[in-house]
Coordinates of C-alpha atoms (C1' of nucleotides) in Angstrom, one line a residue:
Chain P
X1 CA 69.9 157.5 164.6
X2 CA 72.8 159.4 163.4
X3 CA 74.8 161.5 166.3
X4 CA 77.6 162.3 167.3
X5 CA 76.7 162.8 171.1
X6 CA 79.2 160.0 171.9
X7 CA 82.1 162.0 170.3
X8 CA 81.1 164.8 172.0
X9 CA 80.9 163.8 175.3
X10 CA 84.2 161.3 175.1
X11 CA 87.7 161.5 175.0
X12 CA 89.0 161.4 171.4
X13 CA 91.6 162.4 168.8
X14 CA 90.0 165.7 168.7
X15 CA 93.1 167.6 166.4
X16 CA 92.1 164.6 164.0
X17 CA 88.5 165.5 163.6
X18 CA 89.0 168.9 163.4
X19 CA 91.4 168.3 160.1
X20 CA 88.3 165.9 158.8
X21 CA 85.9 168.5 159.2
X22 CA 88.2 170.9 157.1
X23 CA 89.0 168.3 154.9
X24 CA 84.9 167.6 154.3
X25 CA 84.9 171.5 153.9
X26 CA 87.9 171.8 151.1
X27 CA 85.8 169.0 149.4
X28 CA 82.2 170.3 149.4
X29 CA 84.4 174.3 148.7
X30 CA 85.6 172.6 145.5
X31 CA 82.1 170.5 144.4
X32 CA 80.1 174.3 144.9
X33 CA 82.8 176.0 143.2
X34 CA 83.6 178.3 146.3
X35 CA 86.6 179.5 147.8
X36 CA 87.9 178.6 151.3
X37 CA 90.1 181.7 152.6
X38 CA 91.9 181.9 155.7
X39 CA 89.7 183.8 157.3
X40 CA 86.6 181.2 156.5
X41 CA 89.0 178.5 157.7
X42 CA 90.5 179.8 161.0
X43 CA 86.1 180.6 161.7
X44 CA 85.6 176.5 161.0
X45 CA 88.6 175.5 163.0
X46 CA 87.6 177.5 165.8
X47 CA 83.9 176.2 165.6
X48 CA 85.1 172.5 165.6
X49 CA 88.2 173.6 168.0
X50 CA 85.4 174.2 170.6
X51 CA 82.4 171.6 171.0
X52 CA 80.3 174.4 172.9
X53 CA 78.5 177.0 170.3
X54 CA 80.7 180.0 170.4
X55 CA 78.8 183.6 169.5
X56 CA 80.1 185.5 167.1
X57 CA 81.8 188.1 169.6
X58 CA 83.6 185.3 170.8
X59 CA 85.1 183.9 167.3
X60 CA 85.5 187.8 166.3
X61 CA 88.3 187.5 169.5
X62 CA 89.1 184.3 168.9
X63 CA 90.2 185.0 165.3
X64 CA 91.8 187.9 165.8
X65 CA 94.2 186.3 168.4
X66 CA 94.5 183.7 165.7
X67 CA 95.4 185.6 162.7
X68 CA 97.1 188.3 164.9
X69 CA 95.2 191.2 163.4
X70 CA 92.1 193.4 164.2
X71 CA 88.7 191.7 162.9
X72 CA 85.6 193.6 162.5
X73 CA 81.9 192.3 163.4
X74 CA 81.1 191.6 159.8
X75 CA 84.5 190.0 158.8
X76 CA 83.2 187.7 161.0
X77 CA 79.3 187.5 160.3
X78 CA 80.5 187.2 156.7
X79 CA 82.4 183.8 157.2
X80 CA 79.3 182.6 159.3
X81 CA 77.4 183.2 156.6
X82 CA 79.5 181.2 154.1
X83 CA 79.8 178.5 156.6
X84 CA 76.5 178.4 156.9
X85 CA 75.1 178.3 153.3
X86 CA 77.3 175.5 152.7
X87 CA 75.8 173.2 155.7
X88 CA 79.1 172.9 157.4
X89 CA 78.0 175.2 160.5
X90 CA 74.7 175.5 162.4
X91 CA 73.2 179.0 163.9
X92 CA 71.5 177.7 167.5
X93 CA 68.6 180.2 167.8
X94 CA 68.2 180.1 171.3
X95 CA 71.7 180.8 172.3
X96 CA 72.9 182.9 169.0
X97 CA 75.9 180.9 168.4
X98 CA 77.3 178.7 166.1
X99 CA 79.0 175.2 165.7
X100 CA 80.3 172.7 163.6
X101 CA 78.5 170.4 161.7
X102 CA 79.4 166.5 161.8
X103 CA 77.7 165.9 159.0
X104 CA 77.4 168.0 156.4
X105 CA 75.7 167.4 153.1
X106 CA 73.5 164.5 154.7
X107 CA 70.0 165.4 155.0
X108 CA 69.4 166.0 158.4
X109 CA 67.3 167.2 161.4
X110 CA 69.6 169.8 163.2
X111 CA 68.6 168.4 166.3
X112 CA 70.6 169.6 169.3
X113 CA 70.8 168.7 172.5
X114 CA 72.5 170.9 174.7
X115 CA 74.0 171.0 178.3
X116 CA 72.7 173.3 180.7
X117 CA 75.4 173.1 182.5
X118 CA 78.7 172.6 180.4
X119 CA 77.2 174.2 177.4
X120 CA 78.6 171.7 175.2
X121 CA 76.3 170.6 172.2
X122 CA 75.6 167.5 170.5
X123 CA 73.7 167.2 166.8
X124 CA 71.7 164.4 166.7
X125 CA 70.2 163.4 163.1
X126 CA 67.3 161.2 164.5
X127 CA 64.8 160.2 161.4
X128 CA 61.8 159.0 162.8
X129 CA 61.2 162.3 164.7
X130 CA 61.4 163.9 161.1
X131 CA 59.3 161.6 159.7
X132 CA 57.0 162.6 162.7
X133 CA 57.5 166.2 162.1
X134 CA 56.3 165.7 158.4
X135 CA 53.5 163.9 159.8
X136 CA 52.1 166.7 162.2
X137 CA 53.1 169.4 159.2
X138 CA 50.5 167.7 156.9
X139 CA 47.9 166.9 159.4
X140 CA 48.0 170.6 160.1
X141 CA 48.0 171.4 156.1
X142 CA 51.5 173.2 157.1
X143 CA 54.0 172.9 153.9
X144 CA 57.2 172.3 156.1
X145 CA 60.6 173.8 154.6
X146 CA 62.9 174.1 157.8
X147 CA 62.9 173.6 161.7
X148 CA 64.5 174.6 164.3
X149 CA 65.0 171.8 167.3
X150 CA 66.9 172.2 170.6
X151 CA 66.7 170.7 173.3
X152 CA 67.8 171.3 176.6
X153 CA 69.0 170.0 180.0
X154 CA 72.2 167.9 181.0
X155 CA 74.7 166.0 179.4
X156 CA 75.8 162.4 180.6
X157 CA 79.4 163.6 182.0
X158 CA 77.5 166.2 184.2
X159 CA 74.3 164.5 184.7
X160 CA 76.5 161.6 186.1
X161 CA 78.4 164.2 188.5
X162 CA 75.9 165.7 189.8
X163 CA 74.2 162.6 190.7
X164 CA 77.0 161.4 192.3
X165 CA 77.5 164.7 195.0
X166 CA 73.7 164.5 196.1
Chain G
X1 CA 46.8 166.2 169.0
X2 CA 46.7 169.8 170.8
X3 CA 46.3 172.4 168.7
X4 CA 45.7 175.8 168.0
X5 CA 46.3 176.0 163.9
X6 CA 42.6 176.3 162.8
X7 CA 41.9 178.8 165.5
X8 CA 45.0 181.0 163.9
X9 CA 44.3 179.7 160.6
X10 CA 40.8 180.6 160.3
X11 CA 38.1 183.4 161.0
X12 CA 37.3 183.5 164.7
X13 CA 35.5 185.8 167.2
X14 CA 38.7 187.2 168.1
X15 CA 37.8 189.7 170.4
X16 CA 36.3 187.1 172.2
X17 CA 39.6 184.8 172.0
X18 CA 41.9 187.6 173.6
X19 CA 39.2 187.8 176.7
X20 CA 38.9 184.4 177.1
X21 CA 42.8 184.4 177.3
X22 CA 42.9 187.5 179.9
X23 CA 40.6 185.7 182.1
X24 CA 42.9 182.3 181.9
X25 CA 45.7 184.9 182.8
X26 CA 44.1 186.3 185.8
X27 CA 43.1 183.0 186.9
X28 CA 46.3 181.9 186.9
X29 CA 47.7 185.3 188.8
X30 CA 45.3 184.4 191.6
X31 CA 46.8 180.8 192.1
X32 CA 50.0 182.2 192.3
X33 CA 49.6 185.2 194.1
X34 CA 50.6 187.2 190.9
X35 CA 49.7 190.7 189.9
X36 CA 48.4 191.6 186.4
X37 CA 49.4 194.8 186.2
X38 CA 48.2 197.3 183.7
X39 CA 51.5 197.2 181.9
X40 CA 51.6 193.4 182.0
X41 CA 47.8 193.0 180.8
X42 CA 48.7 195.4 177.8
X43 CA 51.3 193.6 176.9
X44 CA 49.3 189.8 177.0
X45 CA 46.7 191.7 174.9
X46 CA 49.1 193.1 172.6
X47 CA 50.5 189.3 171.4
X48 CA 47.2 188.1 171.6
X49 CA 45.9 190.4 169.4
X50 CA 48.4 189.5 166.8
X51 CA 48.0 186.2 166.1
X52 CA 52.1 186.9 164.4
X53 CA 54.9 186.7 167.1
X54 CA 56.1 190.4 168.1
X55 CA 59.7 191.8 169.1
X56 CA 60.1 193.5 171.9
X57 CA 60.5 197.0 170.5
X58 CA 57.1 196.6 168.0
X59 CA 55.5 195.7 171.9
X60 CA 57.0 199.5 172.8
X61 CA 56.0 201.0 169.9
X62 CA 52.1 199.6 170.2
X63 CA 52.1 199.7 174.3
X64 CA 53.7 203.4 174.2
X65 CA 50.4 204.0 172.0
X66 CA 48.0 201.7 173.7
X67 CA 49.0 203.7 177.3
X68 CA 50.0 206.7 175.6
X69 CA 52.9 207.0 177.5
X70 CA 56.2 206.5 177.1
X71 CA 57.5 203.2 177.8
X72 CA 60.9 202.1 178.0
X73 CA 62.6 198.6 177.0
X74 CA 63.2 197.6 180.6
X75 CA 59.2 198.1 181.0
X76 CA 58.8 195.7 178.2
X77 CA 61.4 193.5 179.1
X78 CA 59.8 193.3 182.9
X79 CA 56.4 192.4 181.3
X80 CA 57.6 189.8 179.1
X81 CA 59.7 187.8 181.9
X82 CA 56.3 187.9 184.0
X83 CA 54.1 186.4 181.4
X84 CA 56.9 184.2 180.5
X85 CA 57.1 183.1 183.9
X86 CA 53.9 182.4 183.9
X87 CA 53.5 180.2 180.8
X88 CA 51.0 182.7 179.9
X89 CA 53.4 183.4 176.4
X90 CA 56.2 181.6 174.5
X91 CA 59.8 183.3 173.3
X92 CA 60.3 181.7 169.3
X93 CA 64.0 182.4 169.9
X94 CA 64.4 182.0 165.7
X95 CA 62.4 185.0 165.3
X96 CA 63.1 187.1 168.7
X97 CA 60.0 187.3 168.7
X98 CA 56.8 186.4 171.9
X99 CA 53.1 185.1 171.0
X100 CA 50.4 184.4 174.0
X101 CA 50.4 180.9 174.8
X102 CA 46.9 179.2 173.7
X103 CA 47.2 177.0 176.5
X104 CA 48.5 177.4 179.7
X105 CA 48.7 175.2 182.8
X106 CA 48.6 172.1 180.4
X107 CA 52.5 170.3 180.0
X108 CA 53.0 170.9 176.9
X109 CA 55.5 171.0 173.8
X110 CA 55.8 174.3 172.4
X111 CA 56.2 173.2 168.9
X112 CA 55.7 176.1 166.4
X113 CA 54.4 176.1 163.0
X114 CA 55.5 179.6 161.7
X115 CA 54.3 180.4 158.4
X116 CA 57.3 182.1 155.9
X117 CA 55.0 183.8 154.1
X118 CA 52.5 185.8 156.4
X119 CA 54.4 185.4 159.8
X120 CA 51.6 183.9 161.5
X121 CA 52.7 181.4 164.3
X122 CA 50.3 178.4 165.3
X123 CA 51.1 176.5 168.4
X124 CA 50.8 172.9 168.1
X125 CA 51.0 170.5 171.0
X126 CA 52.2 166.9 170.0
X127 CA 52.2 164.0 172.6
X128 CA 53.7 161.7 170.3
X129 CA 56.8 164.1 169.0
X130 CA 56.9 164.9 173.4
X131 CA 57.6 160.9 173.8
X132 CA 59.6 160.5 171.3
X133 CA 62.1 163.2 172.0
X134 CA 62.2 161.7 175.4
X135 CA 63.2 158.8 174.0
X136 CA 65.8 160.1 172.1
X137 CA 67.4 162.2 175.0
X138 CA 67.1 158.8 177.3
X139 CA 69.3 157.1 174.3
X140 CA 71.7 159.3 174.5
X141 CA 72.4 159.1 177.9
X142 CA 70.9 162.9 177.9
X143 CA 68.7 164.8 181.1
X144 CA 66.2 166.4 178.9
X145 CA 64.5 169.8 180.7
X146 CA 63.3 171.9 178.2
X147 CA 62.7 172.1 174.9
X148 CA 63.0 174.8 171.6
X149 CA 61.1 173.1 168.5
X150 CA 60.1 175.6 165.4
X151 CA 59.0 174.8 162.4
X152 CA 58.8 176.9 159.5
X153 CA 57.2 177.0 155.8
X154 CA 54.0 178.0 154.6
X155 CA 50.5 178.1 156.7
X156 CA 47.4 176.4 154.9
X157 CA 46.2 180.0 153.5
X158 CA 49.6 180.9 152.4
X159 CA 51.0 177.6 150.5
X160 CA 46.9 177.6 148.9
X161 CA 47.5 180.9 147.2
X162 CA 51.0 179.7 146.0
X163 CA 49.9 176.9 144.4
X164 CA 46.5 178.4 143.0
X165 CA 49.0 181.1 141.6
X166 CA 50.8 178.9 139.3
Chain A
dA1 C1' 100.6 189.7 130.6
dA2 C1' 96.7 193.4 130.6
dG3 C1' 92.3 194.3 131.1
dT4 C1' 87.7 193.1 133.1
dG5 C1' 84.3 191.3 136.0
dT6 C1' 83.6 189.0 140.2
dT7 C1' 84.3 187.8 144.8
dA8 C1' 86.1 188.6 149.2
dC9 C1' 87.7 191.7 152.7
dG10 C1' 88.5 196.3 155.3
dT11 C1' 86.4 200.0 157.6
dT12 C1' 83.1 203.0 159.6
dA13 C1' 78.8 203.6 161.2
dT14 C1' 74.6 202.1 163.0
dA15 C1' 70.5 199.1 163.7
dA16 C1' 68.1 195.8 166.6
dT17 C1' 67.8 193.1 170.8
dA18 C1' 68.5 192.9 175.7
dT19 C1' 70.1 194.1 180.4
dA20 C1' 72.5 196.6 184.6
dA21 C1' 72.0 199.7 188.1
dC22 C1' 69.7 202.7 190.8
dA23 C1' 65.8 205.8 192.1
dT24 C1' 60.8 206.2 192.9
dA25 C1' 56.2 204.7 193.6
dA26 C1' 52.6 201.5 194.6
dA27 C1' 50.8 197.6 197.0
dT28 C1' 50.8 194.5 200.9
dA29 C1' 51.8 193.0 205.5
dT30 C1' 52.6 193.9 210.3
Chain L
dA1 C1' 51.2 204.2 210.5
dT2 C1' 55.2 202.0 209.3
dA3 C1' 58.0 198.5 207.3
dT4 C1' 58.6 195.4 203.6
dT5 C1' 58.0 193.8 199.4
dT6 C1' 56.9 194.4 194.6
dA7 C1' 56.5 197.0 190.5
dT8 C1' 57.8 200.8 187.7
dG9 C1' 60.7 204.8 185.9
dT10 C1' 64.9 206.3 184.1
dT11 C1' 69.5 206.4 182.3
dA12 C1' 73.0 204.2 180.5
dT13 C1' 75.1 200.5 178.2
dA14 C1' 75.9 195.6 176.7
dT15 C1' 75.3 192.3 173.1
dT16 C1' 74.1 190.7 168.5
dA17 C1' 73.8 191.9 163.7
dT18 C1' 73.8 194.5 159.4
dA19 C1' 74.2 198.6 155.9
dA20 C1' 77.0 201.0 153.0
dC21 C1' 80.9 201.9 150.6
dG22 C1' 85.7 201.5 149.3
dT23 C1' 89.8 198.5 148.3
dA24 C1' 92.2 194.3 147.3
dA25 C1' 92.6 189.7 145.6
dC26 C1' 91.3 186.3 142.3
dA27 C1' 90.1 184.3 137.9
dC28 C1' 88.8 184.5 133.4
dT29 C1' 89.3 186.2 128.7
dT30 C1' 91.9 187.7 125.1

DNA sequence: AAGTGTTACGTTATAATATAACATAAATAT
DNA sequence: ATATTTATGTTATATTATAACGTAACACTT
């Protein structure tokens, strides 16, 4: 099972694996041919600055503050939408926000589970419940192409603390 | 394996589908000292009826016809939280969109098979993917409470026509 | 280096989805 | 009958996302 739930939930070097995420991006930006500008940068740093989803209000706030100019909604949904085709950001559906991918270019599930009550998110790439996806898709005669899977409830930090004040 | 994707797939005595769904739904008011409300009963018909998931604002549009009556978003938005409530339909948060649940009262999955091509939206509950997401969270150390699990390609009719078109 | 096509960004307006707040009416309980 | 709860009507507005069109930056060719 490929996650990253432990470095999500743990202390960790985290100004270090924001510069390996960019440094994954500048890579895949040159191997697709396609330009990493400022703006499309400051949007991944924030994303992986932050291990909750932020919504694009937020990063439109965010990224004004950080490039000290006014940014407009589709500034904004534009660099999403670059971030996105390239597989180094996810959209979660049930909270319309966004977040940075650990593992971009691997062929994964996009499986998230996510904290009721920190709102931090964790991408899990887990391939036997893909496999078992697949399975149910052709049993049903359904030609799978993408999937959408979130789950929800607590994290271990806040699991733990509220355990431990009942 | 639960499900509801030859039902959707296939010709069926629909009319007869949507009652035998209303009287599940008043059933289950009764239990819980509920009301089904005009309104709310208009509105399970309505995403019944379609077997594709519908926004909010195509449920105005149809219940402002089907009452002939205005009807405002909050009115929608009230009816839609009750049946929610009730299990008696599902939010696919991809889409934005609500479809009546085929099966209420059972503990289920809410794994979506929603078809690209024709928008239709079969519910599919899987005991084994259940378990196995269970597992997963328990791995991680993570409190699993609910769950968002869509898939998406083509539906049996759709990816048949594809492939007999080429 | 100048011209040309492409790609990204700025700007304004607006579409689509969802909720807050408060008033009224209908149902239920006492 | 009256009080209480529950549901609905109504107006306004918040939140998320995109359309449309103009300008600027880049990158390729000559």
């Amino acid at each position: 099972m490929l996650t990253n739930s432990r470095l999500v939930h743990q202390t960790h070097d985290h100004g270090r694996c924001i510069k390996a995420a960019l440094t994954r991006a500048l890579d895949l930006c040159v191997e697709r041919k396609a330009r990493m500008t400022p703006t499309r940068e400051a949007v991944l740093r924030l994303l992986w600055q932050s291990h909750q989803p932020l919504g694009a209000y937020q990063l439109q706030d965010q990224l004004a503050t950080l490039l000290d100019k006014k940014i407009a909604p589709p500034t904004v949904y534009r660099a999403i939408e670059f971030l996105l085709q390239l597989g180094l950001i996810h959209r979660i559906a049930s909270l319309n926000a966004y977040i940075g991918c650990p593992f971009p270019n691997s062929d994964h599930s996009n499986l998230f589970m996510i904290c009721n009550n920190c709102g931090s998110a964790a991408e899990v790439a887990h391939a036997s419940i893909n496999e078992l996806l697949q399975t149910a898709s052709d049993k049903a005669n359904f030609t799978l192409q993408s999937q959408t899977l979130e789950l929800f409830g607590l994290c271990p930090q806040c699991a733990y603390i509220e355990n431990k004040s009942k």
